[in-house]
Amino acid sequence: QKEVEQDPGPLSVPEGAIVSLNCTYSNSAFQYFMWYRQYSRKGPELLMYTYSSGNKEDGRFTAQVDKSSKYISLFIRDSQPSDSATYLCAMSTRTSYGKLTFGQGTILTVHP
Amino acid sequence: DAGVTQSPTHLIKTRGQQVTLRCSPISGHKSVSWYQQVLGQGPQFIFQYYEKEERGRGNFPDRFSARQFPNYSSELNVNALLLGDSALYLCASSLGAGRAIGNQPQHFGDGTRLSIL
């Protein structure tokens, strides 16, 4: 079993839709949770960074962490064609010296 | 401000050769991490260096090695290349990481795409 599981999709939605992306994990020591966006032939771009449980909002993006269920989510409101990319969840422990463990990535397409 | 820069952007090698990939972190960042991303998968952790010392190593063979220089730039070396080493190699930098300062967010470069023939 992988430490971090992420549905690879692909996910296709119409412009303006609310998108929900999810990851589950098995390592209860994970305390730092991130979402990255990766366009084709580019490196991952940091979207959201949260510590422990709770919600964090930044513009059209909301990240949720539920440590009791070992489940994290990223919501994208009013999705745009420019949001079409691969979304990666990543996690690390307090003592891992920054080692990130990634999910497989979800391919998202937002069509006009 | 310049982000993480990696060179070269593309590289083609043959089996058995050796390769060196380079990374310059964001100004002020002292931690550099290396990841391997195979097509269709998430990045896999290879190494982390902080203040020129190796602080973490992933599940990769000894053919993979790295170092960090006094200016915090870094090199990743891979010896005796195999077909399975074909991947996008990503470098990420952060202010630091560890018990004292916690895990700072990591910012990635656009990677070096390595193809092994």
Short mmCIF file of C-alpha atoms in Angstrom, two decimals:
data_model
loop_
_atom_site.label_atom_id
_atom_site.label_comp_id
_atom_site.label_asym_id
_atom_site.label_seq_id
_atom_site.Cartn_x
_atom_site.Cartn_y
_atom_site.Cartn_z
CA GLN A 1 0.00 0.00 0.00
CA LYS A 2 1.29 3.45 -0.93
CA GLU A 3 1.67 6.00 1.86
CA VAL A 4 -0.35 8.55 -0.13
CA GLU A 5 -3.20 7.61 -2.46
CA GLN A 6 -4.61 9.99 -5.04
CA ASP A 7 -7.18 9.26 -7.75
CA PRO A 8 -5.34 9.84 -11.05
CA GLY A 9 -8.54 10.76 -12.88
CA PRO A 10 -8.61 12.14 -15.48
CA LEU A 11 -11.21 14.64 -14.32
CA SER A 12 -13.06 16.76 -16.89
CA VAL A 13 -15.38 19.61 -15.84
CA PRO A 14 -17.08 22.58 -17.54
CA GLU A 15 -15.83 26.10 -16.95
CA GLY A 16 -17.25 27.59 -13.75
CA ALA A 17 -17.67 24.24 -11.97
CA ILE A 18 -16.47 23.53 -8.44
CA VAL A 19 -13.67 20.98 -8.48
CA SER A 20 -12.88 18.65 -5.59
CA LEU A 21 -9.53 16.87 -5.46
CA ASN A 22 -8.69 14.40 -2.71
CA CYS A 23 -5.89 12.37 -1.16
CA THR A 24 -5.82 9.78 1.59
CA TYR A 25 -2.75 8.76 3.56
CA SER A 26 -1.69 6.06 5.97
CA ASN A 27 1.19 7.67 7.95
CA SER A 28 -0.27 9.38 11.02
CA ALA A 29 3.03 11.27 11.49
CA PHE A 30 2.32 13.52 8.50
CA GLN A 31 1.74 17.07 9.78
CA TYR A 32 2.53 19.30 6.79
CA PHE A 33 0.21 19.14 3.78
CA MET A 34 0.66 20.75 0.39
CA TRP A 35 -1.03 20.99 -2.97
CA TYR A 36 1.01 21.59 -6.10
CA ARG A 37 -0.12 22.34 -9.65
CA GLN A 38 1.99 21.04 -12.52
CA TYR A 39 1.55 22.16 -16.11
CA SER A 40 2.89 20.02 -18.92
CA ARG A 41 6.70 20.18 -19.19
CA LYS A 42 6.93 22.37 -16.08
CA GLY A 43 7.87 21.81 -12.45
CA PRO A 44 5.28 21.63 -9.65
CA GLU A 45 4.03 25.04 -8.47
CA LEU A 46 3.06 25.41 -4.81
CA LEU A 47 -0.63 26.31 -4.41
CA MET A 48 -1.42 25.66 -0.76
CA TYR A 49 0.62 24.83 2.36
CA THR A 50 -1.05 23.88 5.64
CA TYR A 51 0.10 22.59 8.99
CA SER A 52 -2.02 20.02 10.86
CA SER A 53 -5.84 19.97 10.62
CA GLY A 54 -8.19 22.69 9.47
CA ASN A 55 -9.11 24.80 6.46
CA LYS A 56 -7.14 27.36 4.50
CA GLU A 57 -8.49 29.61 1.77
CA ASP A 58 -6.59 31.53 -0.90
CA GLY A 59 -8.67 33.15 -3.60
CA ARG A 60 -10.55 30.45 -5.51
CA PHE A 61 -8.67 27.66 -3.70
CA THR A 62 -9.58 26.04 -0.37
CA ALA A 63 -7.51 23.32 1.27
CA GLN A 64 -8.96 21.07 3.96
CA VAL A 65 -7.13 18.66 6.22
CA ASP A 66 -8.88 16.03 8.35
CA LYS A 67 -6.17 14.23 10.31
CA SER A 68 -8.65 12.00 12.14
CA SER A 69 -9.72 10.52 8.79
CA LYS A 70 -6.28 10.88 7.17
CA TYR A 71 -7.91 12.75 4.30
CA ILE A 72 -7.06 16.03 2.57
CA SER A 73 -8.95 17.95 -0.09
CA LEU A 74 -8.45 20.85 -2.46
CA PHE A 75 -11.48 22.74 -3.75
CA ILE A 76 -11.33 25.02 -6.77
CA ARG A 77 -14.23 27.42 -7.19
CA ASP A 78 -15.26 28.99 -10.51
CA SER A 79 -12.82 26.77 -12.40
CA GLN A 80 -11.15 28.22 -15.49
CA PRO A 81 -9.56 26.58 -18.56
CA SER A 82 -6.21 27.86 -17.22
CA ASP A 83 -6.70 25.55 -14.22
CA SER A 84 -6.22 22.56 -16.55
CA ALA A 85 -3.15 20.81 -15.17
CA THR A 86 -2.02 17.92 -12.98
CA TYR A 87 -2.65 18.48 -9.26
CA LEU A 88 -0.33 16.80 -6.79
CA CYS A 89 -0.85 16.41 -3.07
CA ALA A 90 2.28 16.17 -0.91
CA MET A 91 2.98 15.60 2.76
CA SER A 92 5.83 15.55 5.24
CA THR A 93 6.46 14.75 8.88
CA ARG A 94 7.96 17.07 11.46
CA THR A 95 11.18 15.07 11.62
CA SER A 96 11.65 14.17 7.95
CA TYR A 97 13.84 17.18 7.22
CA GLY A 98 11.56 18.26 4.42
CA LYS A 99 11.18 14.98 2.58
CA LEU A 100 7.92 15.26 0.65
CA THR A 101 5.81 12.21 -0.10
CA PHE A 102 3.61 12.80 -3.15
CA GLY A 103 0.41 11.32 -4.45
CA GLN A 104 0.24 10.11 -8.05
CA GLY A 105 -1.38 13.32 -9.27
CA THR A 106 -4.86 14.03 -10.70
CA ILE A 107 -5.15 15.27 -14.28
CA LEU A 108 -7.78 18.02 -14.50
CA THR A 109 -9.26 19.46 -17.69
CA VAL A 110 -11.60 22.45 -17.56
CA HIS A 111 -13.36 22.90 -20.89
CA PRO A 112 -14.94 26.20 -22.04
CA ASP B 1 13.04 37.37 -8.18
CA ALA B 2 14.60 34.34 -9.84
CA GLY B 3 13.09 31.01 -8.94
CA VAL B 4 14.86 27.68 -8.76
CA THR B 5 16.95 27.20 -11.88
CA GLN B 6 18.09 23.85 -13.24
CA SER B 7 20.45 22.94 -16.04
CA PRO B 8 20.45 21.47 -18.54
CA THR B 9 16.75 21.36 -19.48
CA HIS B 10 17.11 18.25 -21.60
CA LEU B 11 19.76 15.54 -21.76
CA ILE B 12 20.15 12.37 -23.79
CA LYS B 13 22.56 9.69 -22.58
CA THR B 14 23.22 6.04 -23.31
CA ARG B 15 23.23 3.14 -20.87
CA GLY B 16 26.32 2.97 -18.68
CA GLN B 17 27.18 6.65 -18.96
CA GLN B 18 27.33 9.13 -16.11
CA VAL B 19 25.39 12.39 -15.80
CA THR B 20 25.58 15.54 -13.63
CA LEU B 21 22.55 17.75 -13.11
CA ARG B 22 22.77 21.22 -11.59
CA CYS B 23 20.48 23.33 -9.44
CA SER B 24 20.56 26.91 -8.15
CA PRO B 25 18.14 27.59 -5.30
CA ILE B 26 16.08 30.69 -4.69
CA SER B 27 18.24 33.42 -3.16
CA GLY B 28 18.31 33.02 0.62
CA HIS B 29 17.24 29.37 0.57
CA LYS B 30 19.67 27.01 2.27
CA SER B 31 17.93 23.69 1.68
CA VAL B 32 17.92 21.81 -1.62
CA SER B 33 16.06 18.59 -2.36
CA TRP B 34 16.15 16.34 -5.41
CA TYR B 35 13.23 14.32 -6.77
CA GLN B 36 12.72 11.88 -9.65
CA GLN B 37 9.42 12.02 -11.52
CA VAL B 38 8.59 9.20 -13.90
CA LEU B 39 5.88 9.92 -16.48
CA GLY B 40 2.42 9.59 -14.96
CA GLN B 41 3.67 9.42 -11.36
CA GLY B 42 4.27 11.87 -8.53
CA PRO B 43 7.86 12.92 -7.71
CA GLN B 44 9.93 10.50 -5.61
CA PHE B 45 12.36 11.89 -3.03
CA ILE B 46 16.06 11.24 -3.70
CA PHE B 47 18.10 13.54 -1.42
CA GLN B 48 17.88 16.58 0.79
CA TYR B 49 20.80 18.84 1.66
CA TYR B 50 20.76 21.58 4.27
CA GLU B 51 23.75 23.76 5.06
CA LYS B 52 25.90 21.54 2.82
CA GLU B 53 25.10 18.37 4.77
CA GLU B 54 23.00 15.44 3.61
CA ARG B 55 19.91 15.39 5.83
CA GLY B 56 17.79 12.82 4.06
CA ARG B 57 18.05 10.08 1.48
CA GLY B 58 15.29 8.23 -0.35
CA ASN B 59 15.20 4.64 -1.54
CA PHE B 60 17.61 5.01 -4.45
CA PRO B 61 20.77 2.97 -5.22
CA ASP B 62 24.30 4.17 -4.52
CA ARG B 63 24.63 5.10 -8.19
CA PHE B 64 22.87 8.31 -7.16
CA SER B 65 24.90 10.90 -5.27
CA ALA B 66 24.68 14.61 -4.63
CA ARG B 67 26.45 17.48 -3.00
CA GLN B 68 25.76 21.07 -2.00
CA PHE B 69 28.24 23.89 -2.43
CA PRO B 70 29.00 26.86 -0.13
CA ASN B 71 26.71 29.07 -2.25
CA TYR B 72 23.91 26.49 -1.63
CA SER B 73 23.75 25.35 -5.26
CA SER B 74 23.69 21.61 -5.75
CA GLU B 75 24.62 18.84 -8.15
CA LEU B 76 23.02 15.43 -8.60
CA ASN B 77 25.22 12.71 -10.10
CA VAL B 78 24.01 9.43 -11.50
CA ASN B 79 26.52 6.75 -12.53
CA ALA B 80 26.09 3.64 -14.70
CA LEU B 81 22.85 4.90 -16.21
CA LEU B 82 20.01 2.42 -16.78
CA LEU B 83 17.01 2.71 -19.08
CA GLY B 84 14.85 3.03 -15.96
CA ASP B 85 16.64 6.24 -14.99
CA SER B 86 14.77 8.06 -17.76
CA ALA B 87 12.69 10.65 -15.94
CA LEU B 88 12.22 14.30 -15.06
CA TYR B 89 14.67 15.24 -12.30
CA LEU B 90 13.37 18.04 -10.12
CA CYS B 91 15.19 20.27 -7.69
CA ALA B 92 13.35 22.09 -4.91
CA SER B 93 14.60 24.71 -2.49
CA SER B 94 13.33 25.98 0.83
CA LEU B 95 14.51 28.25 3.62
CA GLY B 96 15.32 25.17 5.65
CA ALA B 97 13.90 22.16 7.39
CA GLY B 98 14.34 20.37 10.66
CA ARG B 99 13.20 20.22 14.25
CA ALA B 100 14.23 23.76 15.11
CA ILE B 101 12.57 25.60 12.29
CA GLY B 102 9.96 23.15 11.03
CA ASN B 103 9.46 22.22 7.41
CA GLN B 104 9.41 25.28 5.21
CA PRO B 105 7.49 25.09 1.91
CA GLN B 106 9.50 23.79 -1.03
CA HIS B 107 9.58 25.52 -4.41
CA PHE B 108 10.46 23.56 -7.52
CA GLY B 109 12.38 24.27 -10.68
CA ASP B 110 11.19 23.08 -14.08
CA GLY B 111 13.50 20.08 -13.99
CA THR B 112 15.94 18.32 -16.25
CA ARG B 113 14.41 15.79 -18.61
CA LEU B 114 16.82 12.86 -18.87
CA SER B 115 16.41 10.29 -21.62
CA ILE B 116 18.47 7.09 -21.66
CA LEU B 117 18.89 5.28 -24.98
#
